[in-house]
Amino acid sequence: MTSADWGHDIPLVYASIPETYALIKPHIHQTPVLTSTSLNEYASTPRTPEELAGTEWADPSHVPAKPKIRLYFKCENFQRIGAFKARGAFHAVERLKREEGWLDNGGREKGVVTHSSGNHAQAVALAAREAGIPAHIIMPSNANPVKVAATKALGANVIFSGPTAAEREKVTAEILARLNGEAPEAQEANYSFTPDSTAESGASQQDKKTQPKKATATGTATARLIPPYNHPLTILGQSTVAYELLQQLSPSLQPHAIITPSAEAASSLAPP
């Protein structure tokens, strides 16, 4: 299986989520579900005619509704590395550990690769460290220095790219090719990218050359890409947020709707 097509054999359906959750549960926190009396009261306050002016409910004969709304917050800020991204990273790494022959045929030495500006970078670094495999993380040159430092502190090899998504993906492809012996100039199967112990601007790091390290991997396993989004393993891992939420709420409190903020659709919240 190549670094590009792995993980696509797992159906991206709700039925895959319980198994996913069982795989990652030993490695993640069950984050709390909190509510707020003040926000519930505000959400349940009827709108006045003045507030409804200019909306489809601005009919003078309209009788303001008196909703009783309860809001519950799934606090993934208490998750490991401070974000839900840990779920997708641990899912991918746990699947890799169970892939027949991957660890023993070179995967343990080649490790995993990703690109991220922060949270997914830390998540992959953490999951890889606990699995005892290398993590090669491509971060943009304008990444938050605090997140760069946190990623390095988790033992990852950090490689800087330009600030755009296209530049990150280009460097990611190059690193994968080098690790897997596919690049013309690659004479070694494993590379060390000599991350500094302190977080500094990517601009000062970007031109540093990678330093090849004598390869110890002799098998045919490939380094694997763990995309930050748009990949079945990542999406299924993130989906366990909603799965866990529904388990935590009592049957009488099952939600009418789940709302999630998402910049790049990394999280897919499946219905029960």
PDB file of C-alpha atoms in Angstrom:
ATOM      1  CA  MET A   1       0.000   0.000   0.000  1.00  0.00           C
ATOM      2  CA  THR A   2       1.395   3.411  -0.950  1.00  0.00           C
ATOM      3  CA  SER A   3       1.566   6.532   1.172  1.00  0.00           C
ATOM      4  CA  ALA A   4      -1.156   8.063  -1.024  1.00  0.00           C
ATOM      5  CA  ASP A   5      -3.906   5.430  -0.981  1.00  0.00           C
ATOM      6  CA  TRP A   6      -3.704   3.982   2.505  1.00  0.00           C
ATOM      7  CA  GLY A   7      -6.767   4.212   4.737  1.00  0.00           C
ATOM      8  CA  HIS A   8      -9.250   4.550   1.891  1.00  0.00           C
ATOM      9  CA  ASP A   9     -10.439   0.964   2.380  1.00  0.00           C
ATOM     10  CA  ILE A  10     -12.287   1.967   5.559  1.00  0.00           C
ATOM     11  CA  PRO A  11     -15.838   3.135   4.729  1.00  0.00           C
ATOM     12  CA  LEU A  12     -16.544   6.742   5.587  1.00  0.00           C
ATOM     13  CA  VAL A  13     -19.892   5.935   7.208  1.00  0.00           C
ATOM     14  CA  TYR A  14     -21.366   6.134  10.685  1.00  0.00           C
ATOM     15  CA  ALA A  15     -20.972   2.379  11.178  1.00  0.00           C
ATOM     16  CA  SER A  16     -17.171   2.835  11.141  1.00  0.00           C
ATOM     17  CA  ILE A  17     -17.173   5.267  14.054  1.00  0.00           C
ATOM     18  CA  PRO A  18     -17.675   2.844  17.001  1.00  0.00           C
ATOM     19  CA  GLU A  19     -14.598   0.839  15.965  1.00  0.00           C
ATOM     20  CA  THR A  20     -12.671   4.063  15.471  1.00  0.00           C
ATOM     21  CA  TYR A  21     -13.623   5.228  18.946  1.00  0.00           C
ATOM     22  CA  ALA A  22     -12.573   1.923  20.492  1.00  0.00           C
ATOM     23  CA  LEU A  23      -9.140   2.254  18.862  1.00  0.00           C
ATOM     24  CA  ILE A  24      -8.426   5.755  20.105  1.00  0.00           C
ATOM     25  CA  LYS A  25     -10.212   5.717  23.469  1.00  0.00           C
ATOM     26  CA  PRO A  26      -7.118   4.574  25.441  1.00  0.00           C
ATOM     27  CA  HIS A  27      -5.139   7.512  24.035  1.00  0.00           C
ATOM     28  CA  ILE A  28      -7.546  10.448  24.344  1.00  0.00           C
ATOM     29  CA  HIS A  29      -9.486  12.278  27.030  1.00  0.00           C
ATOM     30  CA  GLN A  30     -13.231  12.003  27.333  1.00  0.00           C
ATOM     31  CA  THR A  31     -13.788  15.741  27.347  1.00  0.00           C
ATOM     32  CA  PRO A  32     -16.547  17.277  29.464  1.00  0.00           C
ATOM     33  CA  VAL A  33     -19.928  18.510  28.265  1.00  0.00           C
ATOM     34  CA  LEU A  34     -20.824  21.808  29.924  1.00  0.00           C
ATOM     35  CA  THR A  35     -23.823  24.112  29.819  1.00  0.00           C
ATOM     36  CA  SER A  36     -24.402  27.759  30.689  1.00  0.00           C
ATOM     37  CA  THR A  37     -27.483  29.122  32.434  1.00  0.00           C
ATOM     38  CA  SER A  38     -26.831  32.623  31.096  1.00  0.00           C
ATOM     39  CA  LEU A  39     -26.512  31.478  27.491  1.00  0.00           C
ATOM     40  CA  ASN A  40     -29.562  29.226  27.813  1.00  0.00           C
ATOM     41  CA  GLU A  41     -31.622  32.143  29.088  1.00  0.00           C
ATOM     42  CA  TYR A  42     -30.401  34.418  26.316  1.00  0.00           C
ATOM     43  CA  ALA A  43     -31.102  31.816  23.614  1.00  0.00           C
ATOM     44  CA  SER A  44     -34.595  31.246  25.036  1.00  0.00           C
ATOM     45  CA  THR A  45     -35.551  34.938  25.168  1.00  0.00           C
ATOM     46  CA  PRO A  46     -38.362  35.807  22.700  1.00  0.00           C
ATOM     47  CA  ARG A  47     -37.363  38.288  20.003  1.00  0.00           C
ATOM     48  CA  THR A  48     -39.122  41.665  20.026  1.00  0.00           C
ATOM     49  CA  PRO A  49     -40.857  43.103  16.927  1.00  0.00           C
ATOM     50  CA  GLU A  50     -38.005  45.577  16.613  1.00  0.00           C
ATOM     51  CA  GLU A  51     -35.451  42.766  16.568  1.00  0.00           C
ATOM     52  CA  LEU A  52     -37.465  40.902  13.935  1.00  0.00           C
ATOM     53  CA  ALA A  53     -37.759  43.920  11.634  1.00  0.00           C
ATOM     54  CA  GLY A  54     -36.428  43.130   8.176  1.00  0.00           C
ATOM     55  CA  THR A  55     -36.601  39.361   8.695  1.00  0.00           C
ATOM     56  CA  GLU A  56     -39.103  36.814   7.392  1.00  0.00           C
ATOM     57  CA  TRP A  57     -40.730  36.839  10.821  1.00  0.00           C
ATOM     58  CA  ALA A  58     -41.484  40.588  10.755  1.00  0.00           C
ATOM     59  CA  ASP A  59     -45.227  40.053  10.276  1.00  0.00           C
ATOM     60  CA  PRO A  60     -47.121  42.458  12.600  1.00  0.00           C
ATOM     61  CA  SER A  61     -49.486  39.631  13.508  1.00  0.00           C
ATOM     62  CA  HIS A  62     -46.587  37.428  14.503  1.00  0.00           C
ATOM     63  CA  VAL A  63     -46.697  36.206  18.079  1.00  0.00           C
ATOM     64  CA  PRO A  64     -43.172  35.867  19.461  1.00  0.00           C
ATOM     65  CA  ALA A  65     -42.215  32.284  20.139  1.00  0.00           C
ATOM     66  CA  LYS A  66     -41.236  31.289  23.620  1.00  0.00           C
ATOM     67  CA  PRO A  67     -38.576  28.661  23.017  1.00  0.00           C
ATOM     68  CA  LYS A  68     -36.859  26.727  25.739  1.00  0.00           C
ATOM     69  CA  ILE A  69     -33.369  26.183  24.439  1.00  0.00           C
ATOM     70  CA  ARG A  70     -30.544  24.385  26.177  1.00  0.00           C
ATOM     71  CA  LEU A  71     -27.041  24.619  24.823  1.00  0.00           C
ATOM     72  CA  TYR A  72     -24.420  21.979  25.590  1.00  0.00           C
ATOM     73  CA  PHE A  73     -20.766  22.540  24.810  1.00  0.00           C
ATOM     74  CA  LYS A  74     -18.386  19.677  24.020  1.00  0.00           C
ATOM     75  CA  CYS A  75     -15.175  21.087  25.458  1.00  0.00           C
ATOM     76  CA  GLU A  76     -12.443  19.746  23.203  1.00  0.00           C
ATOM     77  CA  ASN A  77     -10.179  22.514  24.458  1.00  0.00           C
ATOM     78  CA  PHE A  78      -9.551  20.050  27.301  1.00  0.00           C
ATOM     79  CA  GLN A  79      -8.437  17.379  24.828  1.00  0.00           C
ATOM     80  CA  ARG A  80      -4.799  16.301  24.612  1.00  0.00           C
ATOM     81  CA  ILE A  81      -2.755  19.000  22.818  1.00  0.00           C
ATOM     82  CA  GLY A  82      -5.765  21.266  23.434  1.00  0.00           C
ATOM     83  CA  ALA A  83      -7.789  20.371  20.341  1.00  0.00           C
ATOM     84  CA  PHE A  84      -9.948  17.670  18.763  1.00  0.00           C
ATOM     85  CA  LYS A  85      -7.184  17.043  16.200  1.00  0.00           C
ATOM     86  CA  ALA A  86      -5.688  14.457  18.565  1.00  0.00           C
ATOM     87  CA  ARG A  87      -8.552  12.116  17.656  1.00  0.00           C
ATOM     88  CA  GLY A  88      -7.735  11.964  13.947  1.00  0.00           C
ATOM     89  CA  ALA A  89      -3.996  11.648  14.508  1.00  0.00           C
ATOM     90  CA  PHE A  90      -4.301   8.781  16.986  1.00  0.00           C
ATOM     91  CA  HIS A  91      -6.765   7.001  14.713  1.00  0.00           C
ATOM     92  CA  ALA A  92      -4.356   7.098  11.776  1.00  0.00           C
ATOM     93  CA  VAL A  93      -1.390   5.944  13.856  1.00  0.00           C
ATOM     94  CA  GLU A  94      -3.368   3.160  15.534  1.00  0.00           C
ATOM     95  CA  ARG A  95      -4.453   1.879  12.102  1.00  0.00           C
ATOM     96  CA  LEU A  96      -0.837   1.944  10.955  1.00  0.00           C
ATOM     97  CA  LYS A  97       0.317  -0.038  13.976  1.00  0.00           C
ATOM     98  CA  ARG A  98      -2.204  -2.725  13.060  1.00  0.00           C
ATOM     99  CA  GLU A  99      -1.334  -2.851   9.365  1.00  0.00           C
ATOM    100  CA  GLU A 100       0.365  -6.194   8.797  1.00  0.00           C
ATOM    101  CA  GLY A 101       4.112  -5.839   8.349  1.00  0.00           C
ATOM    102  CA  TRP A 102       4.255  -2.054   8.361  1.00  0.00           C
ATOM    103  CA  LEU A 103       6.210  -1.590  11.587  1.00  0.00           C
ATOM    104  CA  ASP A 104       8.608  -4.496  11.041  1.00  0.00           C
ATOM    105  CA  ASN A 105       9.274  -3.807   7.355  1.00  0.00           C
ATOM    106  CA  GLY A 106      10.580  -0.280   7.741  1.00  0.00           C
ATOM    107  CA  GLY A 107       7.635   1.724   9.001  1.00  0.00           C
ATOM    108  CA  ARG A 108       9.084   1.957  12.492  1.00  0.00           C
ATOM    109  CA  GLU A 109      12.086   3.803  11.030  1.00  0.00           C
ATOM    110  CA  LYS A 110      10.386   5.839   8.291  1.00  0.00           C
ATOM    111  CA  GLY A 111       7.434   7.025  10.325  1.00  0.00           C
ATOM    112  CA  VAL A 112       4.691   9.437   9.362  1.00  0.00           C
ATOM    113  CA  VAL A 113       4.520  12.786   7.582  1.00  0.00           C
ATOM    114  CA  THR A 114       2.049  15.645   7.687  1.00  0.00           C
ATOM    115  CA  HIS A 115       1.733  19.360   7.065  1.00  0.00           C
ATOM    116  CA  SER A 116       0.060  21.708   9.501  1.00  0.00           C
ATOM    117  CA  SER A 117       0.332  25.161  10.997  1.00  0.00           C
ATOM    118  CA  GLY A 118      -0.241  23.986  14.539  1.00  0.00           C
ATOM    119  CA  ASN A 119      -2.838  21.720  16.150  1.00  0.00           C
ATOM    120  CA  HIS A 120      -2.653  18.781  13.735  1.00  0.00           C
ATOM    121  CA  ALA A 121       1.141  19.064  13.826  1.00  0.00           C
ATOM    122  CA  GLN A 122       1.160  18.621  17.590  1.00  0.00           C
ATOM    123  CA  ALA A 123      -1.408  15.836  17.407  1.00  0.00           C
ATOM    124  CA  VAL A 124       0.606  13.771  14.916  1.00  0.00           C
ATOM    125  CA  ALA A 125       3.811  14.417  16.860  1.00  0.00           C
ATOM    126  CA  LEU A 126       2.165  13.160  20.058  1.00  0.00           C
ATOM    127  CA  ALA A 127       0.607  10.075  18.471  1.00  0.00           C
ATOM    128  CA  ALA A 128       3.876   9.169  16.750  1.00  0.00           C
ATOM    129  CA  ARG A 129       5.894   9.617  19.939  1.00  0.00           C
ATOM    130  CA  GLU A 130       3.602   7.282  21.859  1.00  0.00           C
ATOM    131  CA  ALA A 131       3.854   4.732  19.046  1.00  0.00           C
ATOM    132  CA  GLY A 132       7.654   4.985  18.980  1.00  0.00           C
ATOM    133  CA  ILE A 133       7.873   6.125  15.348  1.00  0.00           C
ATOM    134  CA  PRO A 134       9.302   9.301  13.767  1.00  0.00           C
ATOM    135  CA  ALA A 135       7.059  12.213  12.823  1.00  0.00           C
ATOM    136  CA  HIS A 136       8.150  14.572  10.049  1.00  0.00           C
ATOM    137  CA  ILE A 137       6.059  17.737  10.199  1.00  0.00           C
ATOM    138  CA  ILE A 138       6.024  20.408   7.500  1.00  0.00           C
ATOM    139  CA  MET A 139       5.043  23.758   8.994  1.00  0.00           C
ATOM    140  CA  PRO A 140       4.666  27.105   7.204  1.00  0.00           C
ATOM    141  CA  SER A 141       7.324  29.731   7.761  1.00  0.00           C
ATOM    142  CA  ASN A 142       4.773  32.008   9.430  1.00  0.00           C
ATOM    143  CA  ALA A 143       3.525  29.396  11.904  1.00  0.00           C
ATOM    144  CA  ASN A 144       2.927  30.489  15.483  1.00  0.00           C
ATOM    145  CA  PRO A 145       6.304  30.088  17.273  1.00  0.00           C
ATOM    146  CA  VAL A 146       4.553  28.676  20.345  1.00  0.00           C
ATOM    147  CA  LYS A 147       2.988  25.892  18.262  1.00  0.00           C
ATOM    148  CA  VAL A 148       6.296  25.237  16.504  1.00  0.00           C
ATOM    149  CA  ALA A 149       8.013  24.891  19.878  1.00  0.00           C
ATOM    150  CA  ALA A 150       5.272  22.580  21.163  1.00  0.00           C
ATOM    151  CA  THR A 151       5.571  20.354  18.085  1.00  0.00           C
ATOM    152  CA  LYS A 152       9.340  20.110  18.490  1.00  0.00           C
ATOM    153  CA  ALA A 153       8.983  19.411  22.207  1.00  0.00           C
ATOM    154  CA  LEU A 154       6.948  16.331  21.290  1.00  0.00           C
ATOM    155  CA  GLY A 155       9.938  14.990  19.367  1.00  0.00           C
ATOM    156  CA  ALA A 156       8.928  15.776  15.795  1.00  0.00           C
ATOM    157  CA  ASN A 157      11.306  16.664  12.976  1.00  0.00           C
ATOM    158  CA  VAL A 158      10.020  20.068  11.861  1.00  0.00           C
ATOM    159  CA  ILE A 159      10.658  21.187   8.280  1.00  0.00           C
ATOM    160  CA  PHE A 160       9.603  24.656   7.186  1.00  0.00           C
ATOM    161  CA  SER A 161       7.909  25.563   3.927  1.00  0.00           C
ATOM    162  CA  GLY A 162       6.522  28.734   2.420  1.00  0.00           C
ATOM    163  CA  PRO A 163       3.352  30.154   3.971  1.00  0.00           C
ATOM    164  CA  THR A 164       0.796  28.982   1.386  1.00  0.00           C
ATOM    165  CA  ALA A 165      -1.034  25.654   1.322  1.00  0.00           C
ATOM    166  CA  ALA A 166       0.436  24.869  -2.095  1.00  0.00           C
ATOM    167  CA  GLU A 167       3.972  25.382  -0.786  1.00  0.00           C
ATOM    168  CA  ARG A 168       3.304  23.173   2.232  1.00  0.00           C
ATOM    169  CA  GLU A 169       1.936  20.391   0.052  1.00  0.00           C
ATOM    170  CA  LYS A 170       4.890  20.632  -2.343  1.00  0.00           C
ATOM    171  CA  VAL A 171       7.434  20.225   0.460  1.00  0.00           C
ATOM    172  CA  THR A 172       5.357  17.404   1.937  1.00  0.00           C
ATOM    173  CA  ALA A 173       5.489  15.511  -1.365  1.00  0.00           C
ATOM    174  CA  GLU A 174       9.259  16.035  -1.555  1.00  0.00           C
ATOM    175  CA  ILE A 175       9.824  14.755   1.985  1.00  0.00           C
ATOM    176  CA  LEU A 176       7.684  11.678   1.349  1.00  0.00           C
ATOM    177  CA  ALA A 177       9.646  10.966  -1.827  1.00  0.00           C
ATOM    178  CA  ARG A 178      12.959  11.253   0.010  1.00  0.00           C
ATOM    179  CA  LEU A 179      11.874   9.068   2.895  1.00  0.00           C
ATOM    180  CA  ASN A 180      10.606   6.419   0.494  1.00  0.00           C
ATOM    181  CA  GLY A 181      13.656   6.512  -1.772  1.00  0.00           C
ATOM    182  CA  GLU A 182      11.674   7.882  -4.706  1.00  0.00           C
ATOM    183  CA  ALA A 183      13.525  11.179  -5.161  1.00  0.00           C
ATOM    184  CA  PRO A 184      16.498  11.054  -7.566  1.00  0.00           C
ATOM    185  CA  GLU A 185      18.836  12.620  -5.033  1.00  0.00           C
ATOM    186  CA  ALA A 186      17.738  10.383  -2.176  1.00  0.00           C
ATOM    187  CA  GLN A 187      20.380   7.834  -1.331  1.00  0.00           C
ATOM    188  CA  GLU A 188      19.101   7.083   2.152  1.00  0.00           C
ATOM    189  CA  ALA A 189      15.720   5.783   3.269  1.00  0.00           C
ATOM    190  CA  ASN A 190      15.588   7.873   6.436  1.00  0.00           C
ATOM    191  CA  TYR A 191      16.300  11.553   7.022  1.00  0.00           C
ATOM    192  CA  SER A 192      16.896  13.675  10.067  1.00  0.00           C
ATOM    193  CA  PHE A 193      15.872  17.284   9.668  1.00  0.00           C
ATOM    194  CA  THR A 194      17.724  18.582  12.723  1.00  0.00           C
ATOM    195  CA  PRO A 195      15.000  20.609  14.464  1.00  0.00           C
ATOM    196  CA  ASP A 196      16.218  23.251  16.906  1.00  0.00           C
ATOM    197  CA  SER A 197      15.295  22.950  20.551  1.00  0.00           C
ATOM    198  CA  THR A 198      13.732  26.410  20.600  1.00  0.00           C
ATOM    199  CA  ALA A 199      10.919  27.803  18.510  1.00  0.00           C
ATOM    200  CA  GLU A 200      12.080  30.446  16.073  1.00  0.00           C
ATOM    201  CA  SER A 201      10.692  31.996  12.956  1.00  0.00           C
ATOM    202  CA  GLY A 202      10.459  29.638  10.023  1.00  0.00           C
ATOM    203  CA  ALA A 203      12.149  32.265   7.865  1.00  0.00           C
ATOM    204  CA  SER A 204      15.463  31.620   9.607  1.00  0.00           C
ATOM    205  CA  GLN A 205      15.023  27.854   9.323  1.00  0.00           C
ATOM    206  CA  GLN A 206      13.658  27.548   5.817  1.00  0.00           C
ATOM    207  CA  ASP A 207      16.973  27.493   3.976  1.00  0.00           C
ATOM    208  CA  LYS A 208      18.632  24.925   6.243  1.00  0.00           C
ATOM    209  CA  LYS A 209      19.524  21.782   4.334  1.00  0.00           C
ATOM    210  CA  THR A 210      18.286  18.450   5.514  1.00  0.00           C
ATOM    211  CA  GLN A 211      20.941  16.177   6.890  1.00  0.00           C
ATOM    212  CA  PRO A 212      20.688  12.559   5.714  1.00  0.00           C
ATOM    213  CA  LYS A 213      21.097   9.959   8.400  1.00  0.00           C
ATOM    214  CA  LYS A 214      22.166   6.401   7.760  1.00  0.00           C
ATOM    215  CA  ALA A 215      19.032   4.379   7.131  1.00  0.00           C
ATOM    216  CA  THR A 216      18.176   1.474   9.376  1.00  0.00           C
ATOM    217  CA  ALA A 217      15.043   0.448   7.480  1.00  0.00           C
ATOM    218  CA  THR A 218      15.542  -2.411   5.044  1.00  0.00           C
ATOM    219  CA  GLY A 219      11.911  -3.342   4.384  1.00  0.00           C
ATOM    220  CA  THR A 220       9.441  -2.189   1.799  1.00  0.00           C
ATOM    221  CA  ALA A 221       7.062  -0.274   4.067  1.00  0.00           C
ATOM    222  CA  THR A 222       6.574   3.357   3.134  1.00  0.00           C
ATOM    223  CA  ALA A 223       6.418   6.492   5.237  1.00  0.00           C
ATOM    224  CA  ARG A 224       2.757   7.468   5.432  1.00  0.00           C
ATOM    225  CA  LEU A 225       1.043  10.802   5.042  1.00  0.00           C
ATOM    226  CA  ILE A 226      -1.536  11.723   7.685  1.00  0.00           C
ATOM    227  CA  PRO A 227      -3.432  14.607   6.066  1.00  0.00           C
ATOM    228  CA  PRO A 228      -4.867  17.273   8.372  1.00  0.00           C
ATOM    229  CA  TYR A 229      -8.239  16.983   6.605  1.00  0.00           C
ATOM    230  CA  ASN A 230      -9.982  15.391   3.616  1.00  0.00           C
ATOM    231  CA  HIS A 231      -8.899  11.838   4.462  1.00  0.00           C
ATOM    232  CA  PRO A 232     -11.099   9.005   5.780  1.00  0.00           C
ATOM    233  CA  LEU A 233      -8.931   8.183   8.795  1.00  0.00           C
ATOM    234  CA  THR A 234      -8.664  11.806   9.858  1.00  0.00           C
ATOM    235  CA  ILE A 235     -12.378  12.450   9.369  1.00  0.00           C
ATOM    236  CA  LEU A 236     -13.452   9.294  11.209  1.00  0.00           C
ATOM    237  CA  GLY A 237     -11.184  10.151  14.125  1.00  0.00           C
ATOM    238  CA  GLN A 238     -12.577  13.664  14.410  1.00  0.00           C
ATOM    239  CA  SER A 239     -16.124  12.296  14.107  1.00  0.00           C
ATOM    240  CA  THR A 240     -15.766  10.600  17.464  1.00  0.00           C
ATOM    241  CA  VAL A 241     -16.380  14.013  19.047  1.00  0.00           C
ATOM    242  CA  ALA A 242     -20.088  13.754  18.209  1.00  0.00           C
ATOM    243  CA  TYR A 243     -20.184  10.026  18.951  1.00  0.00           C
ATOM    244  CA  GLU A 244     -18.778  10.635  22.427  1.00  0.00           C
ATOM    245  CA  LEU A 245     -21.114  13.581  22.980  1.00  0.00           C
ATOM    246  CA  LEU A 246     -24.199  11.488  22.230  1.00  0.00           C
ATOM    247  CA  GLN A 247     -23.000   8.838  24.676  1.00  0.00           C
ATOM    248  CA  GLN A 248     -22.504  11.425  27.410  1.00  0.00           C
ATOM    249  CA  LEU A 249     -25.981  12.951  27.071  1.00  0.00           C
ATOM    250  CA  SER A 250     -28.885  11.064  28.619  1.00  0.00           C
ATOM    251  CA  PRO A 251     -31.637   9.740  26.311  1.00  0.00           C
ATOM    252  CA  SER A 252     -33.901  12.612  27.382  1.00  0.00           C
ATOM    253  CA  LEU A 253     -31.265  15.147  26.340  1.00  0.00           C
ATOM    254  CA  GLN A 254     -30.498  13.924  22.836  1.00  0.00           C
ATOM    255  CA  PRO A 255     -29.878  17.071  20.768  1.00  0.00           C
ATOM    256  CA  HIS A 256     -32.120  18.380  18.028  1.00  0.00           C
ATOM    257  CA  ALA A 257     -29.051  19.760  16.250  1.00  0.00           C
ATOM    258  CA  ILE A 258     -25.266  19.708  16.489  1.00  0.00           C
ATOM    259  CA  ILE A 259     -23.384  22.830  15.470  1.00  0.00           C
ATOM    260  CA  THR A 260     -19.659  22.726  14.761  1.00  0.00           C
ATOM    261  CA  PRO A 261     -17.270  25.477  13.655  1.00  0.00           C
ATOM    262  CA  SER A 262     -14.851  24.246  11.020  1.00  0.00           C
ATOM    263  CA  ALA A 263     -12.289  26.125   8.940  1.00  0.00           C
ATOM    264  CA  GLU A 264     -11.421  23.267   6.571  1.00  0.00           C
ATOM    265  CA  ALA A 265     -14.098  20.618   7.142  1.00  0.00           C
ATOM    266  CA  ALA A 266     -11.705  18.373   9.055  1.00  0.00           C
ATOM    267  CA  SER A 267     -14.506  17.235  11.324  1.00  0.00           C
ATOM    268  CA  SER A 268     -17.487  15.274  10.073  1.00  0.00           C
ATOM    269  CA  LEU A 269     -20.274  15.018  12.615  1.00  0.00           C
ATOM    270  CA  ALA A 270     -22.322  11.973  11.740  1.00  0.00           C
ATOM    271  CA  PRO A 271     -25.927  11.588  12.939  1.00  0.00           C
ATOM    272  CA  PRO A 272     -26.867   8.729  15.286  1.00  0.00           C
TER     273      PRO A 272
END
